[in-house]
Short mmCIF file of C-alpha atoms in Angstrom, two decimals:
data_model
loop_
_atom_site.label_atom_id
_atom_site.label_comp_id
_atom_site.label_asym_id
_atom_site.label_seq_id
_atom_site.Cartn_x
_atom_site.Cartn_y
_atom_site.Cartn_z
CA MET A 1 41.18 -55.06 86.91
CA ASP A 2 37.53 -55.85 87.29
CA ARG A 3 36.79 -53.20 89.84
CA ALA A 4 33.47 -51.43 90.14
CA LEU A 5 33.60 -47.88 88.83
CA ASN A 6 31.24 -45.43 90.37
CA VAL A 7 30.68 -42.61 87.93
CA THR A 8 28.54 -39.57 88.45
CA SER A 9 27.99 -36.98 85.80
CA THR A 10 25.97 -33.84 85.74
CA PHE A 11 24.17 -32.90 82.56
CA THR A 12 22.35 -29.73 81.73
CA ARG A 13 18.66 -29.99 81.14
CA GLN A 14 17.08 -28.11 78.32
CA ASP A 15 14.11 -26.93 80.40
CA GLY A 16 16.31 -24.91 82.79
CA LEU A 17 15.59 -27.06 85.90
CA PRO A 18 18.38 -28.08 88.30
CA PRO A 19 20.48 -30.95 87.06
CA GLN A 20 19.67 -34.41 88.35
CA ARG A 21 22.27 -36.78 89.76
CA GLN A 22 22.80 -39.89 87.70
CA THR A 23 22.65 -43.39 89.17
CA PRO A 24 26.06 -45.09 89.72
CA VAL A 25 26.97 -47.42 86.93
CA SER A 26 29.13 -50.51 87.41
CA SER A 27 31.93 -51.56 85.10
CA GLN A 28 30.07 -54.77 84.21
CA GLU A 29 27.29 -52.68 82.64
CA ILE A 30 29.74 -50.55 80.70
CA ALA A 31 32.10 -53.14 79.24
CA PRO A 32 32.50 -56.92 79.32
CA SER A 33 34.88 -58.60 81.80
CA ARG A 34 38.56 -58.75 80.87
CA GLY A 35 41.11 -61.50 81.49
CA PRO A 36 44.66 -61.14 82.80
CA ARG A 37 47.07 -58.80 81.01
CA PRO A 38 49.34 -60.58 78.54
CA LYS A 39 53.09 -60.30 79.15
CA GLU A 40 53.78 -58.50 75.87
CA VAL A 41 51.29 -55.71 76.76
CA PRO A 42 52.85 -52.97 78.94
CA MET A 43 51.25 -52.10 82.24
CA LEU A 44 48.95 -49.10 82.36
CA GLU A 45 50.29 -46.71 84.98
CA LEU A 46 47.34 -44.49 85.82
CA GLU A 47 49.16 -42.49 88.48
CA ARG A 48 51.29 -40.83 85.80
CA LEU A 49 48.23 -39.57 83.98
CA GLY A 50 46.78 -36.20 84.92
CA ASP A 51 44.88 -33.27 83.62
CA ARG A 52 47.13 -30.95 81.67
CA GLU A 53 46.82 -27.25 82.23
CA VAL A 54 47.11 -26.51 78.52
CA GLU A 55 44.61 -28.29 76.31
CA ASP A 56 44.35 -28.23 72.58
CA GLY A 57 41.35 -26.05 71.80
CA ALA A 58 41.30 -26.72 68.09
CA PHE A 59 38.09 -28.72 68.36
CA ILE A 60 34.53 -28.04 69.43
CA THR A 61 32.81 -30.23 71.98
CA VAL A 62 29.47 -31.66 70.92
CA ALA A 63 26.74 -32.72 73.34
CA VAL A 64 26.17 -36.45 73.05
CA ASN A 65 24.36 -39.26 74.87
CA PRO A 66 25.57 -39.57 78.50
CA SER A 67 26.09 -43.32 78.16
CA ILE A 68 28.43 -42.77 75.24
CA LEU A 69 30.27 -40.07 77.18
CA LEU A 70 30.67 -42.33 80.20
CA SER A 71 31.87 -45.27 78.16
CA ALA A 72 34.53 -43.09 76.59
CA MET A 73 36.05 -41.99 79.97
CA SER A 74 39.31 -43.43 81.19
CA TRP A 75 39.28 -45.96 84.03
CA GLY A 76 41.82 -43.99 86.00
CA THR A 77 40.04 -40.62 85.86
CA ALA A 78 37.38 -39.71 88.35
CA ALA A 79 33.97 -38.50 87.24
CA SER A 80 34.49 -35.13 88.93
CA ALA A 81 37.74 -34.67 87.05
CA HIS A 82 36.02 -35.39 83.77
CA GLN A 83 33.26 -32.97 84.65
CA SER A 84 35.76 -30.26 85.47
CA GLN A 85 37.71 -31.03 82.29
CA GLN A 86 34.59 -30.80 80.13
CA GLN A 87 33.63 -27.49 81.73
CA ASN A 88 37.08 -26.01 81.18
CA MET A 89 37.15 -27.17 77.59
CA SER A 90 33.69 -25.74 76.92
CA GLU A 91 34.70 -22.38 78.37
CA ARG A 92 37.90 -22.27 76.31
CA ASN A 93 36.05 -23.23 73.15
CA ALA A 94 33.40 -20.61 73.85
CA ALA A 95 36.07 -17.95 74.19
CA LEU A 96 37.89 -19.18 71.11
CA PHE A 97 34.99 -19.68 68.71
CA GLY A 98 32.57 -17.10 70.03
CA TYR A 99 29.60 -19.02 71.44
CA GLN A 100 28.14 -19.60 74.93
CA SER A 101 28.80 -22.77 76.83
CA PRO A 102 25.90 -24.99 77.95
CA GLN A 103 26.59 -24.03 81.57
CA SER A 104 25.84 -20.41 80.81
CA SER A 105 22.72 -21.29 78.86
CA CYS A 106 21.32 -23.33 81.72
CA ARG A 107 20.98 -20.12 83.74
CA GLY A 108 18.22 -18.95 81.43
CA GLN A 109 20.42 -17.02 79.03
CA PRO A 110 19.61 -17.75 75.38
CA LEU A 111 22.31 -19.05 73.08
CA SER A 112 23.58 -16.30 70.82
CA ARG A 113 26.57 -15.54 68.64
CA PRO A 114 28.36 -12.20 68.69
CA PRO A 115 28.09 -10.05 65.56
CA SER A 116 30.38 -11.34 62.86
CA ASN A 117 33.38 -9.24 61.91
CA HIS A 118 33.91 -11.22 58.70
CA LYS A 119 34.65 -9.05 55.67
CA PRO A 120 34.41 -10.27 52.06
CA ASN A 121 37.70 -11.33 50.56
CA MET A 122 38.33 -8.69 47.92
CA GLU A 123 41.19 -10.64 46.43
CA THR A 124 38.95 -13.66 45.83
CA GLN A 125 36.28 -11.45 44.26
CA TYR A 126 38.81 -9.76 42.00
CA SER A 127 40.26 -13.14 41.06
CA ASP A 128 36.80 -14.42 40.10
CA GLU A 129 36.10 -11.34 37.98
CA LEU A 130 39.47 -11.64 36.29
CA SER A 131 38.87 -15.31 35.57
CA GLN A 132 35.43 -14.53 34.12
CA THR A 133 36.91 -11.77 31.94
CA GLN A 134 39.62 -14.09 30.66
CA THR A 135 36.98 -16.72 29.89
CA ASN A 136 34.91 -14.19 27.94
CA ILE A 137 37.97 -13.04 26.00
CA HIS A 138 38.90 -16.63 25.20
CA THR A 139 35.33 -17.39 24.04
CA ARG A 140 35.27 -14.25 21.90
CA SER A 141 38.63 -15.08 20.33
CA ARG A 142 37.48 -18.60 19.54
CA LYS A 143 34.31 -17.21 17.96
CA LEU A 144 36.30 -14.77 15.83
CA GLU A 145 38.66 -17.54 14.81
CA ALA A 146 35.72 -19.74 13.78
CA GLU A 147 34.23 -16.87 11.75
CA GLY A 148 37.57 -16.29 10.03
CA LEU A 149 37.85 -19.97 9.14
CA SER A 150 34.29 -19.92 7.78
CA VAL A 151 35.04 -16.89 5.58
CA GLU A 152 38.22 -18.51 4.27
CA LYS A 153 36.35 -21.73 3.58
CA ARG A 154 33.70 -19.89 1.55
CA LYS A 155 36.39 -18.05 -0.39
CA GLN A 156 38.17 -21.29 -1.28
CA ALA A 157 34.88 -22.87 -2.36
CA VAL A 158 34.21 -19.95 -4.73
CA ILE A 159 37.75 -20.10 -6.18
CA GLU A 160 37.52 -23.84 -6.79
CA GLN A 161 34.12 -23.53 -8.49
CA MET A 162 35.35 -20.67 -10.68
CA MET A 163 38.40 -22.66 -11.79
CA VAL A 164 36.24 -25.67 -12.60
CA ASP A 165 33.84 -23.55 -14.66
CA GLN A 166 36.58 -21.81 -16.61
CA LEU A 167 38.57 -24.98 -17.34
CA SER A 168 35.60 -27.26 -18.05
CA ARG A 169 35.15 -26.05 -21.62
CA ALA A 170 37.48 -28.08 -23.82
CA VAL A 171 39.33 -26.53 -26.72
CA ILE A 172 37.45 -28.72 -29.18
CA SER A 173 34.12 -27.18 -28.13
CA ASP A 174 35.32 -23.57 -28.24
CA PRO A 175 33.03 -21.49 -30.52
CA GLU A 176 36.16 -20.01 -32.11
CA GLN A 177 36.77 -23.36 -33.84
CA ASN A 178 33.79 -22.77 -36.17
CA THR A 179 34.74 -19.21 -37.12
CA ALA A 180 38.43 -19.92 -37.70
CA ASN A 181 37.97 -22.15 -40.74
CA GLN A 182 38.62 -20.28 -43.99
CA PHE A 183 37.30 -22.92 -46.36
CA ASP A 184 33.78 -23.91 -47.32
CA VAL A 185 32.30 -27.06 -45.83
CA SER A 186 28.91 -28.57 -46.26
CA ALA A 187 26.23 -28.22 -43.65
CA ARG A 188 26.47 -31.94 -42.92
CA HIS A 189 30.21 -31.87 -42.28
CA ARG A 190 30.73 -28.44 -40.79
CA ARG A 191 34.04 -29.28 -39.05
CA THR A 192 36.21 -32.36 -38.82
CA LEU A 193 39.00 -33.34 -36.50
CA HIS A 194 41.59 -32.45 -39.16
CA HIS A 195 40.22 -28.91 -39.30
CA THR A 196 40.28 -28.41 -35.51
CA MET A 197 42.86 -26.14 -33.93
CA VAL A 198 44.93 -27.44 -31.07
CA LYS A 199 44.70 -24.14 -29.25
CA THR A 200 42.42 -21.14 -29.70
CA GLN A 201 43.05 -17.57 -28.72
CA LYS A 202 40.61 -17.75 -25.81
CA SER A 203 41.63 -21.17 -24.56
CA LEU A 204 42.76 -21.05 -20.94
CA THR A 205 45.08 -23.06 -18.79
CA GLU A 206 45.40 -23.27 -15.05
CA ASN A 207 48.67 -21.35 -15.27
CA LEU A 208 47.00 -18.43 -17.07
CA LEU A 209 44.10 -18.36 -14.64
CA SER A 210 46.48 -18.29 -11.68
CA HIS A 211 47.38 -14.66 -12.53
CA LYS A 212 44.22 -13.22 -11.06
CA LEU A 213 43.13 -10.65 -8.49
CA CYS A 214 40.40 -11.65 -6.05
CA PHE A 215 38.07 -9.03 -4.57
CA HIS A 216 34.80 -8.91 -2.63
CA ALA A 217 31.86 -6.70 -3.56
CA ARG A 218 28.27 -5.84 -2.66
CA ILE A 219 25.34 -4.42 -4.62
CA LEU A 220 24.38 -0.80 -4.07
CA SER A 221 20.67 -1.15 -3.41
CA ARG A 222 18.04 -0.20 -0.85
CA CYS A 223 16.58 -3.70 -1.11
CA GLY A 224 17.84 -5.99 1.63
CA ARG A 225 17.63 -9.09 -0.56
CA GLU A 226 20.06 -7.60 -3.09
CA ALA A 227 22.29 -5.65 -0.69
CA CYS A 228 23.15 -8.75 1.36
CA ARG A 229 24.36 -10.93 -1.53
CA GLU A 230 27.87 -12.32 -0.94
CA LEU A 231 29.80 -11.55 -4.13
CA THR A 232 33.37 -12.52 -4.99
CA GLY A 233 35.01 -11.20 -8.15
CA PHE A 234 38.09 -12.18 -10.14
CA PHE A 235 40.12 -10.06 -12.55
CA PHE A 236 42.47 -11.91 -14.94
CA THR A 237 45.51 -10.04 -16.18
CA CYS A 238 46.08 -12.42 -19.14
CA ASP A 239 43.19 -10.94 -21.14
CA HIS A 240 41.78 -8.19 -18.84
CA THR A 241 38.56 -10.12 -18.31
CA LEU A 242 36.42 -10.02 -15.19
CA THR A 243 33.88 -12.34 -13.59
CA VAL A 244 31.80 -12.28 -10.40
CA TYR A 245 30.44 -15.25 -8.41
CA GLU A 246 27.81 -15.37 -5.69
CA TYR A 247 28.08 -17.63 -2.66
CA ARG A 248 24.62 -18.90 -1.73
CA SER A 249 23.33 -21.12 1.06
CA PHE A 250 20.47 -23.52 0.42
CA GLY A 251 19.41 -24.54 3.90
CA LYS A 252 21.89 -25.40 6.63
CA ASN A 253 23.98 -28.07 4.93
CA ARG A 254 24.04 -27.11 1.26
CA CYS A 255 26.07 -24.22 -0.14
CA SER A 256 27.14 -23.41 -3.66
CA ALA A 257 29.04 -20.80 -5.68
CA LEU A 258 27.06 -19.66 -8.71
CA PRO A 259 28.14 -17.36 -11.57
CA PHE A 260 26.67 -13.88 -11.14
CA ILE A 261 28.41 -11.92 -13.90
CA ALA A 262 29.82 -13.93 -16.79
CA ARG A 263 33.50 -13.67 -17.60
CA GLY A 264 34.18 -11.00 -20.20
CA VAL A 265 35.68 -7.60 -20.94
CA TYR A 266 33.66 -4.74 -19.42
CA ARG A 267 34.24 -1.07 -20.02
CA THR A 268 34.05 2.15 -18.04
CA ARG A 269 34.58 5.70 -19.30
CA GLY A 270 35.16 4.30 -22.79
CA ARG A 271 37.98 1.90 -21.77
CA PRO A 272 38.15 -1.65 -20.31
CA TYR A 273 38.40 -2.16 -16.58
CA CYS A 274 41.97 -2.57 -15.34
CA LEU A 275 43.74 -3.46 -12.11
CA ALA A 276 43.88 0.16 -11.02
CA ASP A 277 40.07 0.34 -10.98
CA LEU A 278 39.83 -2.33 -8.30
CA SER A 279 40.30 -0.72 -4.90
CA GLN A 280 38.30 -0.60 -1.69
CA GLY A 281 35.34 1.74 -2.12
CA ALA A 282 35.47 1.78 -5.94
CA ASP A 283 32.28 1.32 -7.96
CA LEU A 284 31.93 -1.10 -10.89
CA ARG A 285 28.99 -0.54 -13.23
CA PHE A 286 27.51 -3.23 -15.47
CA SER A 287 24.58 -3.50 -17.81
CA THR A 288 21.74 -5.67 -16.53
CA ASP A 289 21.34 -7.35 -19.93
CA MET A 290 23.25 -10.46 -18.83
CA PRO A 291 22.12 -14.09 -18.59
CA HIS A 292 22.97 -14.92 -14.97
CA LEU A 293 21.42 -11.90 -13.24
CA PRO A 294 18.15 -12.47 -11.34
CA GLU A 295 14.98 -10.93 -12.72
CA SER A 296 14.67 -8.56 -9.75
CA LEU A 297 17.85 -6.76 -10.88
CA LYS A 298 16.96 -6.57 -14.56
CA GLN A 299 14.31 -3.92 -13.93
CA TRP A 300 17.11 -1.34 -13.63
CA PRO A 301 19.15 -0.30 -16.66
CA TYR A 302 22.46 -0.90 -14.93
CA LEU A 303 23.93 -2.56 -11.85
CA THR A 304 26.50 -0.95 -9.54
CA LEU A 305 28.85 -3.02 -7.40
CA ARG A 306 30.85 -1.52 -4.54
CA VAL A 307 34.27 -3.13 -3.97
CA THR A 308 34.50 -3.90 -0.25
CA ASP A 309 37.85 -5.69 0.00
CA VAL A 310 40.85 -6.29 -2.27
CA ASP A 311 43.97 -8.40 -1.87
CA GLU A 312 46.38 -5.44 -1.96
CA GLU A 313 49.53 -7.55 -1.81
CA THR A 314 48.49 -9.58 -4.87
CA LYS A 315 47.47 -6.39 -6.63
CA ARG A 316 50.91 -4.83 -6.17
CA THR A 317 52.55 -8.02 -7.44
CA LEU A 318 50.36 -8.15 -10.55
CA LEU A 319 50.91 -4.46 -11.25
CA ALA A 320 54.67 -4.99 -11.10
CA GLN A 321 54.49 -8.03 -13.39
CA SER A 322 52.24 -6.43 -16.00
CA GLY A 323 53.88 -3.01 -15.90
CA GLU A 324 50.47 -1.36 -15.66
CA ARG A 325 50.31 2.09 -14.14
CA GLU A 326 47.76 3.51 -11.80
CA TYR A 327 44.92 5.21 -13.61
CA CYS A 328 44.97 8.98 -13.22
CA LEU A 329 41.73 10.94 -13.24
CA SER A 330 41.32 13.66 -15.80
CA GLU A 331 41.11 17.27 -14.69
CA GLU A 332 37.35 17.32 -15.16
CA GLU A 333 36.84 14.11 -13.16
CA SER A 334 39.12 15.40 -10.41
CA ASN A 335 37.16 18.67 -10.15
CA ASP A 336 33.87 16.75 -9.99
CA GLN A 337 35.18 14.62 -7.15
CA LYS A 338 36.31 17.67 -5.20
CA THR A 339 32.95 19.36 -5.70
CA LEU A 340 31.09 16.26 -4.57
CA ARG A 341 33.19 15.93 -1.41
CA ALA A 342 32.68 19.61 -0.57
CA VAL A 343 28.88 19.23 -0.85
CA GLN A 344 28.93 16.11 1.32
CA VAL A 345 30.96 17.80 4.05
CA ALA A 346 28.60 20.80 4.10
CA VAL A 347 25.48 18.61 4.25
CA ARG A 348 26.86 16.39 7.02
CA ASP A 349 27.80 19.43 9.10
CA ARG A 350 24.26 20.78 8.80
CA LEU A 351 22.78 17.39 9.75
CA ARG A 352 24.96 17.00 12.83
CA GLY A 353 22.67 16.46 15.83
CA ARG A 354 19.55 15.56 13.81
CA ALA A 355 20.88 13.22 11.16
CA ILE A 356 18.92 10.13 12.22
CA SER A 357 15.45 11.67 12.23
CA THR A 358 16.17 13.66 9.05
CA LEU A 359 17.37 10.70 6.99
CA ILE A 360 14.51 8.48 8.14
CA SER A 361 12.00 11.19 7.24
CA LEU A 362 13.63 11.76 3.84
CA GLY A 363 13.69 8.03 3.07
CA ARG A 364 10.02 7.60 3.90
CA ARG A 365 9.06 10.61 1.81
CA LEU A 366 10.98 9.37 -1.23
CA LYS A 367 9.51 5.90 -0.77
CA SER A 368 5.99 7.33 -0.86
CA LEU A 369 6.76 9.01 -4.21
CA ASP A 370 7.99 5.71 -5.70
CA LEU A 371 4.58 4.46 -6.80
CA LYS A 372 5.86 1.53 -8.87
CA ASN A 373 8.32 0.42 -6.19
CA LYS A 374 11.26 0.43 -8.60
CA GLY A 375 13.45 3.01 -6.85
CA LEU A 376 12.76 5.65 -9.54
CA ILE A 377 11.03 9.02 -9.16
CA GLY A 378 10.85 12.23 -11.18
CA LYS A 379 13.78 14.61 -11.28
CA ASP A 380 11.76 17.62 -10.10
CA GLU A 381 10.28 15.69 -7.17
CA LEU A 382 13.73 14.53 -6.13
CA ARG A 383 15.15 18.05 -6.24
CA GLU A 384 12.28 19.37 -4.12
CA CYS A 385 12.70 16.68 -1.46
CA LEU A 386 16.48 17.10 -1.19
CA MET A 387 16.30 20.87 -1.00
CA GLU A 388 13.62 20.83 1.72
CA GLU A 389 14.83 17.96 3.90
CA LEU A 390 18.60 18.55 3.62
CA SER A 391 18.55 22.35 3.14
CA LEU A 392 20.38 21.81 -0.14
CA SER A 393 20.85 24.84 -2.39
CA LYS A 394 20.02 24.72 -6.09
CA GLN A 395 23.67 25.34 -6.96
CA ASP A 396 24.82 22.33 -4.90
CA TYR A 397 22.08 20.15 -6.35
CA ASP A 398 23.10 21.03 -9.91
CA ALA A 399 26.74 20.26 -9.09
CA VAL A 400 25.79 16.82 -7.74
CA TRP A 401 23.54 16.17 -10.72
CA ARG A 402 26.35 16.89 -13.18
CA THR A 403 28.52 14.33 -11.40
CA VAL A 404 25.98 11.56 -10.77
CA GLY A 405 22.99 12.12 -13.02
CA GLN A 406 23.66 9.79 -15.97
CA GLN A 407 20.07 8.83 -16.72
CA GLY A 408 18.60 10.23 -19.87
CA GLY A 409 14.93 9.54 -19.02
CA PRO A 410 12.52 11.51 -16.84
CA LEU A 411 12.94 9.12 -13.88
CA VAL A 412 16.06 8.95 -11.75
CA ASP A 413 17.39 6.59 -9.07
CA TYR A 414 16.82 8.52 -5.85
CA ALA A 415 18.99 6.14 -3.77
CA GLU A 416 22.05 7.04 -5.84
CA MET A 417 21.38 10.75 -5.39
CA MET A 418 20.96 10.29 -1.62
CA ARG A 419 24.31 8.53 -1.41
CA ALA A 420 25.95 11.22 -3.50
CA VAL A 421 24.58 14.09 -1.38
CA THR A 422 24.99 12.69 2.15
CA GLY A 423 27.91 10.35 1.53
CA GLU A 424 28.17 6.79 2.80
CA MET A 425 29.66 5.11 5.83
CA SER A 426 33.04 3.47 5.39
CA GLU A 427 33.25 -0.16 4.30
CA ILE A 428 34.48 -1.17 7.76
CA ARG A 429 31.28 0.19 9.29
CA LYS A 430 29.16 -1.20 6.47
CA ALA A 431 30.47 -4.73 7.05
CA ILE A 432 29.39 -4.61 10.72
CA PHE A 433 26.01 -3.12 9.75
CA ILE A 434 25.31 -5.89 7.23
CA LYS A 435 26.35 -8.47 9.82
CA VAL A 436 23.78 -7.04 12.24
CA TYR A 437 21.07 -7.00 9.57
CA VAL A 438 21.73 -10.61 8.51
CA LYS A 439 21.41 -11.65 12.17
CA LEU A 440 17.94 -10.07 12.29
CA ASP A 441 16.97 -11.22 8.78
CA PRO A 442 18.79 -14.56 8.24
CA ASN A 443 16.61 -15.47 5.25
CA LYS A 444 17.40 -12.12 3.56
CA THR A 445 13.78 -11.26 2.86
CA GLY A 446 14.41 -7.50 3.00
CA TYR A 447 12.27 -6.92 6.10
CA ILE A 448 12.77 -7.23 9.87
CA SER A 449 10.00 -7.82 12.36
CA LEU A 450 9.67 -5.35 15.22
CA ILE A 451 9.38 -8.36 17.52
CA ASP A 452 12.85 -9.53 16.46
CA ILE A 453 14.25 -6.03 16.98
CA GLU A 454 12.85 -5.94 20.53
CA LYS A 455 14.15 -9.46 21.12
CA PHE A 456 17.77 -8.87 20.11
CA TYR A 457 18.17 -5.17 20.93
CA SER A 458 20.06 -4.43 24.14
CA ALA A 459 20.43 -0.75 25.00
CA LYS A 460 23.71 -1.04 26.92
CA VAL A 461 25.03 2.23 25.53
CA ASN A 462 23.12 5.43 26.22
CA LEU A 463 23.53 7.79 23.30
CA HIS A 464 23.00 11.45 24.08
CA LEU A 465 23.07 13.70 21.05
CA GLU A 466 22.77 17.42 21.08
CA HIS A 467 19.44 17.94 19.29
CA ASP A 468 18.19 14.53 18.13
CA MET A 469 16.01 13.13 20.91
CA LYS A 470 14.72 10.14 18.92
CA ILE A 471 18.04 8.35 19.07
CA ASP A 472 16.78 4.96 20.24
CA ILE A 473 15.98 2.66 17.32
CA LEU A 474 12.88 1.28 19.03
CA THR A 475 11.55 4.82 19.43
CA CYS A 476 12.28 5.59 15.78
CA MET A 477 10.65 2.43 14.44
CA ARG A 478 7.58 2.52 16.69
CA ASP A 479 5.94 5.22 14.64
CA PRO A 480 2.26 5.78 15.53
CA GLY A 481 1.45 6.09 11.83
CA ARG A 482 3.09 2.78 10.89
CA VAL A 483 0.68 0.34 9.28
CA THR A 484 2.83 -2.79 9.32
CA LYS A 485 5.04 -4.14 12.09
CA ASP A 486 7.94 -4.82 9.73
CA VAL A 487 10.99 -2.61 9.26
CA SER A 488 12.49 -2.47 5.79
CA TYR A 489 16.18 -2.67 5.03
CA ALA A 490 16.05 0.94 3.76
CA GLU A 491 14.72 2.27 7.10
CA PHE A 492 17.24 0.24 9.05
CA GLU A 493 20.03 1.56 6.84
CA ASP A 494 18.82 5.18 7.16
CA TYR A 495 18.94 4.92 10.95
CA TYR A 496 22.53 3.67 11.06
CA GLN A 497 23.59 5.99 8.26
CA GLY A 498 22.44 8.88 10.43
CA LEU A 499 24.22 7.40 13.43
CA SER A 500 27.38 7.14 11.31
CA ILE A 501 27.15 10.88 10.59
CA GLU A 502 26.83 11.62 14.31
CA ILE A 503 29.82 9.44 15.36
CA SER A 504 33.10 10.25 13.68
CA ASN A 505 35.23 7.51 15.26
CA ASP A 506 35.06 4.13 13.48
CA GLN A 507 35.87 2.03 16.53
CA GLU A 508 33.25 3.76 18.67
CA TYR A 509 30.63 3.17 15.99
CA ILE A 510 31.58 -0.52 15.70
CA ASN A 511 31.53 -0.98 19.50
CA ILE A 512 28.02 0.48 19.69
CA LEU A 513 26.68 -1.96 17.09
CA LYS A 514 28.43 -4.91 18.71
CA SER A 515 27.19 -4.12 22.21
CA THR A 516 23.59 -3.35 21.24
CA TRP A 517 23.13 -6.41 19.01
CA GLY A 518 25.45 -8.94 20.66
CA ILE A 519 27.78 -9.70 17.75
#
């Protein structure tokens, strides 16, 4: 068992010189001496072992220290056999895995790999793209769901605050208690508990207030501060009264619903407002002589609200319960509406292809004529601007004036005339537009910095119109004659109003705004 083992091995030198013969190594230097074989250990029969013709080539040989290689060799295998076995294995591995064996490199040939025939796995690439798309869709759906929950939360907050305000006044403090007494009382004892009515005509209960129609509205204004107010209105069928609340945010963590228009009966065309008047796109006009309106709105004689959304299902239910019929326009009102729509269609057809540049130019010209910055200019100046910029005939202008012009003074609201002549984008488009503007002007100051526009604007969609070359908003707003680097809400609105005229499809218009502003 303790025989001397003479082992010789040939190793390739890296410098290309002939290999040197190694010195014989004895078994005592390789491993310690071993005692006799125990009986329970079977005898090692070396004569049965031999080199197999077929070797498993599923591994790659690695050049290691010769002493380690020698110590790993079997006792019953000669050194020449191991050398031949290593050479055969190297050649098979070189053929299998595509590299040169050390024996070939020792002849002065550099190690090299053949050109790879590996092709990218298209299935893996497609799978990655599909996974990324599904992730984006999931993220977008979660974002939309969060926005929907936020809108519903704001709506519930407004409803709760409105109910608290309407029910907080007790019957005993109703002003009707003082006017209902028919007898004379002294100034010291104006009313006693015995002379107090249990219920007044205007006293409300939660059951009466539950018969209400909720709607959302916005202010028709060219001022960004006013146009972006979040308004929620309520119409009560018990007494045909109406009230409007504003949802306001004070910082990040404090929000509140404040009364905007006090509850009362308001009239239009000589009659009170009814359920039929509340529909998407309808206008509600109020006098500005009201206590809760801000001072910035009281400079105009009246305030116009545009209904943006109505609970149609609740409206149909309330109409069926009250037996109220839909309001029918008179023949004169119907003819005025048809005339106004005909003028709008003709003007929009003429503006097709140059609507953006024309509306921006018209808005800036009218703004320059508004010296007091109140949105009012002279009637003659307005007619001249509309006829020159929009190629409007005197006959069409007079027809629009008969329908819209309700001011008796020398000054008129030019924004209302612009909306009447060119028409407005649909409320679906307007909601996306206001969402974009609020992203650029979160504090609702009425102005956007050009730096913010360049920061958030992403021109992913190339718009090619027929005649209007200044289609890019950055090109339109970077006017060489601009003094300030702020863009007003009116200019921003004129740009997208012109774009709305150019694009007839609602979904295409919405996709453009979403892709360019990342909403």
